Every structure is written in structure tokens, then in C-alpha cells.
PDB file of C-alpha atoms in Angstrom:
ATOM      1  CA  UNK X 231       0.000   0.000   0.000  1.00 56.00           C
ATOM      2  CA  UNK X 232       2.913   2.375   0.648  1.00 72.00           C
ATOM      3  CA  UNK X 233       3.938   2.099  -3.013  1.00 72.00           C
ATOM      4  CA  UNK X 234       0.456   3.047  -4.195  1.00 77.00           C
ATOM      5  CA  UNK X 235       0.457   6.096  -1.904  1.00 81.00           C
ATOM      6  CA  UNK X 236       3.902   7.101  -3.165  1.00 76.00           C
ATOM      7  CA  UNK X 237       2.690   6.794  -6.760  1.00 79.00           C
ATOM      8  CA  UNK X 238      -0.455   8.809  -5.986  1.00 78.00           C
ATOM      9  CA  UNK X 239       1.628  11.556  -4.334  1.00 81.00           C
ATOM     10  CA  UNK X 240       3.882  11.851  -7.397  1.00 82.00           C
ATOM     11  CA  UNK X 241       1.289  11.622 -10.178  1.00 82.00           C
ATOM     12  CA  UNK X 242       0.643  15.345 -10.415  1.00 86.00           C
ATOM     13  CA  UNK X 243       2.869  16.729 -13.147  1.00 88.00           C
ATOM     14  CA  UNK X 244       4.146  13.278 -14.120  1.00 92.00           C
ATOM     15  CA  UNK X 245       4.438  11.852 -17.614  1.00 95.00           C
ATOM     16  CA  UNK X 246       2.222   8.742 -17.581  1.00 95.00           C
ATOM     17  CA  UNK X 247       2.065   6.147 -20.353  1.00 97.00           C
ATOM     18  CA  UNK X 248      -0.257   3.163 -20.820  1.00 97.00           C
ATOM     19  CA  UNK X 249       0.097   0.178 -23.129  1.00 95.00           C
ATOM     20  CA  UNK X 250       2.796  -2.450 -23.418  1.00 94.00           C
ATOM     21  CA  UNK X 251       4.791  -1.197 -26.404  1.00 95.00           C
ATOM     22  CA  UNK X 252       4.938   2.497 -25.409  1.00 96.00           C
ATOM     23  CA  UNK X 253       5.710   1.565 -21.776  1.00 96.00           C
ATOM     24  CA  UNK X 254       8.600  -0.696 -22.814  1.00 95.00           C
ATOM     25  CA  UNK X 255       9.945   2.047 -25.096  1.00 95.00           C
ATOM     26  CA  UNK X 256       9.659   4.697 -22.359  1.00 96.00           C
ATOM     27  CA  UNK X 257      11.355   2.461 -19.769  1.00 96.00           C
ATOM     28  CA  UNK X 258      14.325   1.999 -22.142  1.00 95.00           C
ATOM     29  CA  UNK X 259      14.427   5.741 -22.856  1.00 96.00           C
ATOM     30  CA  UNK X 260      14.427   6.489 -19.124  1.00 96.00           C
ATOM     31  CA  UNK X 261      17.318   4.116 -18.428  1.00 96.00           C
ATOM     32  CA  UNK X 262      19.299   5.649 -21.310  1.00 94.00           C
ATOM     33  CA  UNK X 263      18.523   9.162 -20.005  1.00 96.00           C
ATOM     34  CA  UNK X 264      19.907   8.368 -16.544  1.00 96.00           C
ATOM     35  CA  UNK X 265      22.916   6.537 -18.038  1.00 95.00           C
ATOM     36  CA  UNK X 266      22.062   3.046 -16.829  1.00 95.00           C
ATOM     37  CA  UNK X 267      21.984  -0.028 -19.104  1.00 94.00           C
ATOM     38  CA  UNK X 268      18.721  -0.500 -21.019  1.00 93.00           C
ATOM     39  CA  UNK X 269      18.489  -4.185 -20.077  1.00 93.00           C
ATOM     40  CA  UNK X 270      18.386  -3.450 -16.342  1.00 94.00           C
ATOM     41  CA  UNK X 271      14.575  -3.709 -16.156  1.00 94.00           C
ATOM     42  CA  UNK X 272      13.590  -6.585 -18.479  1.00 93.00           C
ATOM     43  CA  UNK X 273       9.886  -6.177 -17.783  1.00 92.00           C
ATOM     44  CA  UNK X 274       7.202  -7.645 -20.010  1.00 86.00           C
ATOM     45  CA  UNK X 275       3.478  -6.980 -19.994  1.00 92.00           C
ATOM     46  CA  UNK X 276       3.934  -3.411 -18.737  1.00 96.00           C
ATOM     47  CA  UNK X 277       0.620  -1.630 -18.283  1.00 97.00           C
ATOM     48  CA  UNK X 278       1.808   1.749 -16.944  1.00 96.00           C
ATOM     49  CA  UNK X 279       5.004   3.767 -16.719  1.00 97.00           C
ATOM     50  CA  UNK X 280       5.146   7.103 -14.934  1.00 96.00           C
ATOM     51  CA  UNK X 281       7.948   9.614 -14.478  1.00 97.00           C
ATOM     52  CA  UNK X 282       7.758  12.794 -12.423  1.00 96.00           C
ATOM     53  CA  UNK X 283      10.781  14.774 -13.579  1.00 95.00           C
ATOM     54  CA  UNK X 284      10.382  17.362 -10.799  1.00 94.00           C
ATOM     55  CA  UNK X 285      10.790  14.775  -8.016  1.00 94.00           C
ATOM     56  CA  UNK X 286      12.709  12.120  -9.975  1.00 96.00           C
ATOM     57  CA  UNK X 287      10.081   9.533  -9.049  1.00 96.00           C
ATOM     58  CA  UNK X 288       9.462   6.661 -11.485  1.00 97.00           C
ATOM     59  CA  UNK X 289       6.989   3.798 -11.367  1.00 96.00           C
ATOM     60  CA  UNK X 290       6.448   0.814 -13.609  1.00 97.00           C
ATOM     61  CA  UNK X 291       3.413  -1.452 -13.348  1.00 96.00           C
ATOM     62  CA  UNK X 292       3.188  -4.852 -14.993  1.00 97.00           C
ATOM     63  CA  UNK X 293       0.421  -7.442 -15.171  1.00 96.00           C
ATOM     64  CA  UNK X 294       2.229 -10.037 -13.050  1.00 96.00           C
ATOM     65  CA  UNK X 295       5.442 -10.563 -11.110  1.00 96.00           C
ATOM     66  CA  UNK X 296       8.370 -11.490 -13.369  1.00 95.00           C
ATOM     67  CA  UNK X 297      11.602 -13.389 -12.807  1.00 96.00           C
ATOM     68  CA  UNK X 298      14.586 -12.924 -15.086  1.00 95.00           C
ATOM     69  CA  UNK X 299      17.952 -14.679 -15.149  1.00 94.00           C
ATOM     70  CA  UNK X 300      20.919 -12.568 -16.132  1.00 94.00           C
ATOM     71  CA  UNK X 301      22.843 -15.464 -17.658  1.00 92.00           C
ATOM     72  CA  UNK X 302      26.273 -13.862 -17.919  1.00 92.00           C
ATOM     73  CA  UNK X 303      26.430 -13.381 -14.137  1.00 93.00           C
ATOM     74  CA  UNK X 304      24.184 -16.298 -13.142  1.00 92.00           C
ATOM     75  CA  UNK X 305      21.750 -14.170 -11.114  1.00 93.00           C
ATOM     76  CA  UNK X 306      17.985 -14.503 -10.815  1.00 95.00           C
ATOM     77  CA  UNK X 307      16.090 -11.270 -10.259  1.00 96.00           C
ATOM     78  CA  UNK X 308      12.427 -10.905  -9.326  1.00 97.00           C
ATOM     79  CA  UNK X 309      10.374  -7.862 -10.355  1.00 97.00           C
ATOM     80  CA  UNK X 310       7.113  -7.274  -8.479  1.00 97.00           C
ATOM     81  CA  UNK X 311       3.966  -6.008 -10.219  1.00 96.00           C
ATOM     82  CA  UNK X 312       4.977  -2.479  -9.163  1.00 95.00           C
ATOM     83  CA  UNK X 313       8.558  -1.229  -9.324  1.00 96.00           C
ATOM     84  CA  UNK X 314       9.299   2.267  -7.999  1.00 96.00           C
ATOM     85  CA  UNK X 315      12.418   4.393  -7.590  1.00 97.00           C
ATOM     86  CA  UNK X 316      13.781   7.889  -7.375  1.00 97.00           C
ATOM     87  CA  UNK X 317      16.191   8.392 -10.272  1.00 97.00           C
ATOM     88  CA  UNK X 318      19.075  10.707 -11.031  1.00 96.00           C
ATOM     89  CA  UNK X 319      22.131  10.522 -13.261  1.00 96.00           C
ATOM     90  CA  UNK X 320      23.661   6.997 -13.017  1.00 96.00           C
ATOM     91  CA  UNK X 321      21.500   6.072  -9.988  1.00 97.00           C
ATOM     92  CA  UNK X 322      18.193   4.535  -8.903  1.00 97.00           C
ATOM     93  CA  UNK X 323      17.608   4.973  -5.168  1.00 96.00           C
ATOM     94  CA  UNK X 324      14.845   3.999  -2.746  1.00 96.00           C
ATOM     95  CA  UNK X 325      14.059   1.220  -5.215  1.00 97.00           C
ATOM     96  CA  UNK X 326      11.116  -1.047  -4.392  1.00 96.00           C
ATOM     97  CA  UNK X 327       9.808  -4.187  -6.059  1.00 96.00           C
ATOM     98  CA  UNK X 328      13.170  -5.682  -7.092  1.00 97.00           C
ATOM     99  CA  UNK X 329      14.842  -8.667  -5.433  1.00 96.00           C
ATOM    100  CA  UNK X 330      17.920 -10.725  -6.263  1.00 95.00           C
ATOM    101  CA  UNK X 331      18.416 -14.346  -5.294  1.00 92.00           C
ATOM    102  CA  UNK X 332      21.523 -14.802  -3.154  1.00 86.00           C
ATOM    103  CA  UNK X 333      22.200 -18.446  -2.342  1.00 84.00           C
ATOM    104  CA  UNK X 334      18.785 -19.589  -1.085  1.00 88.00           C
ATOM    105  CA  UNK X 335      17.141 -16.301  -0.117  1.00 91.00           C
ATOM    106  CA  UNK X 336      15.671 -13.341  -1.974  1.00 94.00           C
ATOM    107  CA  UNK X 337      17.319 -10.021  -1.055  1.00 94.00           C
ATOM    108  CA  UNK X 338      15.591  -6.676  -1.720  1.00 96.00           C
ATOM    109  CA  UNK X 339      17.595  -4.237  -3.817  1.00 97.00           C
ATOM    110  CA  UNK X 340      17.288  -0.593  -2.725  1.00 97.00           C
ATOM    111  CA  UNK X 341      19.980   1.174  -4.787  1.00 97.00           C
ATOM    112  CA  UNK X 342      21.499   0.675  -8.228  1.00 97.00           C
ATOM    113  CA  UNK X 343      24.331   2.930  -9.380  1.00 97.00           C
ATOM    114  CA  UNK X 344      27.539   3.417 -11.321  1.00 95.00           C
ATOM    115  CA  UNK X 345      30.310   5.570  -9.909  1.00 90.00           C
ATOM    116  CA  UNK X 346      31.502   7.306 -13.077  1.00 84.00           C
ATOM    117  CA  UNK X 347      30.313   7.841 -16.649  1.00 82.00           C
ATOM    118  CA  UNK X 348      33.024   5.525 -17.984  1.00 85.00           C
ATOM    119  CA  UNK X 349      32.615   2.911 -15.242  1.00 88.00           C
ATOM    120  CA  UNK X 350      32.554  -0.712 -16.353  1.00 93.00           C
ATOM    121  CA  UNK X 351      30.817  -1.809 -13.124  1.00 96.00           C
ATOM    122  CA  UNK X 352      27.294  -1.370 -11.804  1.00 96.00           C
ATOM    123  CA  UNK X 353      26.586  -1.727  -8.081  1.00 96.00           C
ATOM    124  CA  UNK X 354      23.475  -3.116  -6.400  1.00 96.00           C
ATOM    125  CA  UNK X 355      22.937  -2.380  -2.707  1.00 96.00           C
ATOM    126  CA  UNK X 356      20.310  -3.204  -0.121  1.00 94.00           C
ATOM    127  CA  UNK X 357      19.075  -1.156   2.801  1.00 91.00           C
ATOM    128  CA  UNK X 358      21.447  -2.884   5.255  1.00 91.00           C
ATOM    129  CA  UNK X 359      24.453  -1.514   3.361  1.00 88.00           C
ATOM    130  CA  UNK X 360      25.500  -4.736   1.682  1.00 90.00           C
ATOM    131  CA  UNK X 361      26.470  -4.210  -1.940  1.00 93.00           C
ATOM    132  CA  UNK X 362      27.699  -6.218  -4.892  1.00 94.00           C
ATOM    133  CA  UNK X 363      29.121  -5.009  -8.202  1.00 95.00           C
ATOM    134  CA  UNK X 364      28.869  -6.630 -11.626  1.00 95.00           C
ATOM    135  CA  UNK X 365      30.025  -5.776 -15.169  1.00 95.00           C
ATOM    136  CA  UNK X 366      27.656  -3.288 -16.831  1.00 94.00           C
ATOM    137  CA  UNK X 367      27.791  -5.460 -19.955  1.00 93.00           C
ATOM    138  CA  UNK X 368      25.699  -8.100 -18.123  1.00 93.00           C
ATOM    139  CA  UNK X 369      22.747  -5.693 -18.146  1.00 94.00           C
ATOM    140  CA  UNK X 370      22.890  -4.361 -21.691  1.00 90.00           C
ATOM    141  CA  UNK X 371      19.729  -4.860 -23.731  1.00 79.00           C
ATOM    142  CA  UNK X 372      19.660  -8.192 -25.543  1.00 67.00           C
ATOM    143  CA  UNK X 373      18.291  -7.370 -28.986  1.00 56.00           C
ATOM    144  CA  UNK X 374      17.555 -11.028 -29.816  1.00 46.00           C
TER     145      UNK X 374
END
């Protein structure tokens, strides 16, 4: 419910898109705009994407929860029906709706960032301060 309230609070003045193809396109454009790899959010069946440029708040809604395996790093990631974040250049913070499987447990991801424009690594952190970095190339959009 907190996510829905956060979305409602940030809807005024936001760009909001509906429909799978335009939502997928806008999610890729957003990731490119904030200098993160376009394959970072491999979401299908998107029904709504919203972006409030004034606050940096973004939300993505999909029909059902999705799991994706990033094969080059051997990681499973789960995306809830609603994914939210505050975005800025090379960073997504206060992220909700994204979990990564570590050994046998799912760990919530709260921050995704790169340190420099030419960085070859992308870092994923959780709210406890634990972080792990991977090659950015593992999250580039697979055009196949």
C-alpha cells in the first residue's frame, strides 16, 4: 500500500504512459537518459510507466510478477507487479519491487548505481548496506 500512496503523491505533473509497447519504449528511454543499461529492467506486460521529472520519481506497473535470469552473471532477479524508484544521473535509489536471489534467499535491492560515466561496473545495494558489483555489460539490452 505504501507504493500506491507514493505513486499517488507523485502523479501530479508526471508523464504517464499506458500500453505495453509504449511503456517498454519509455522504460528503455528512461534508463538511457539516466545513463544506466537498457536491459536493467527486463519487464514484459507493462501496463503503466510514470515519471515525475520534478521529483525524480518513477513507477512501472506490470500485469504479473516477473523473474529474469541474467545469464552472464548467473543471477535470478524478481520484479514485483509495481517497481518504484527515485532516479538521477547513473543512480536509482529507494528502489522497491526488485529482489535478487543470493544463495537460497531473496534479497531486496534498494539502490542501483555506477560511480563514473566511464565505469565498467554497476553496483546493487540493499538497505542494510550490503552491496555487490557486476560488469555493466551483463545488463545491456539483448536485442535477440
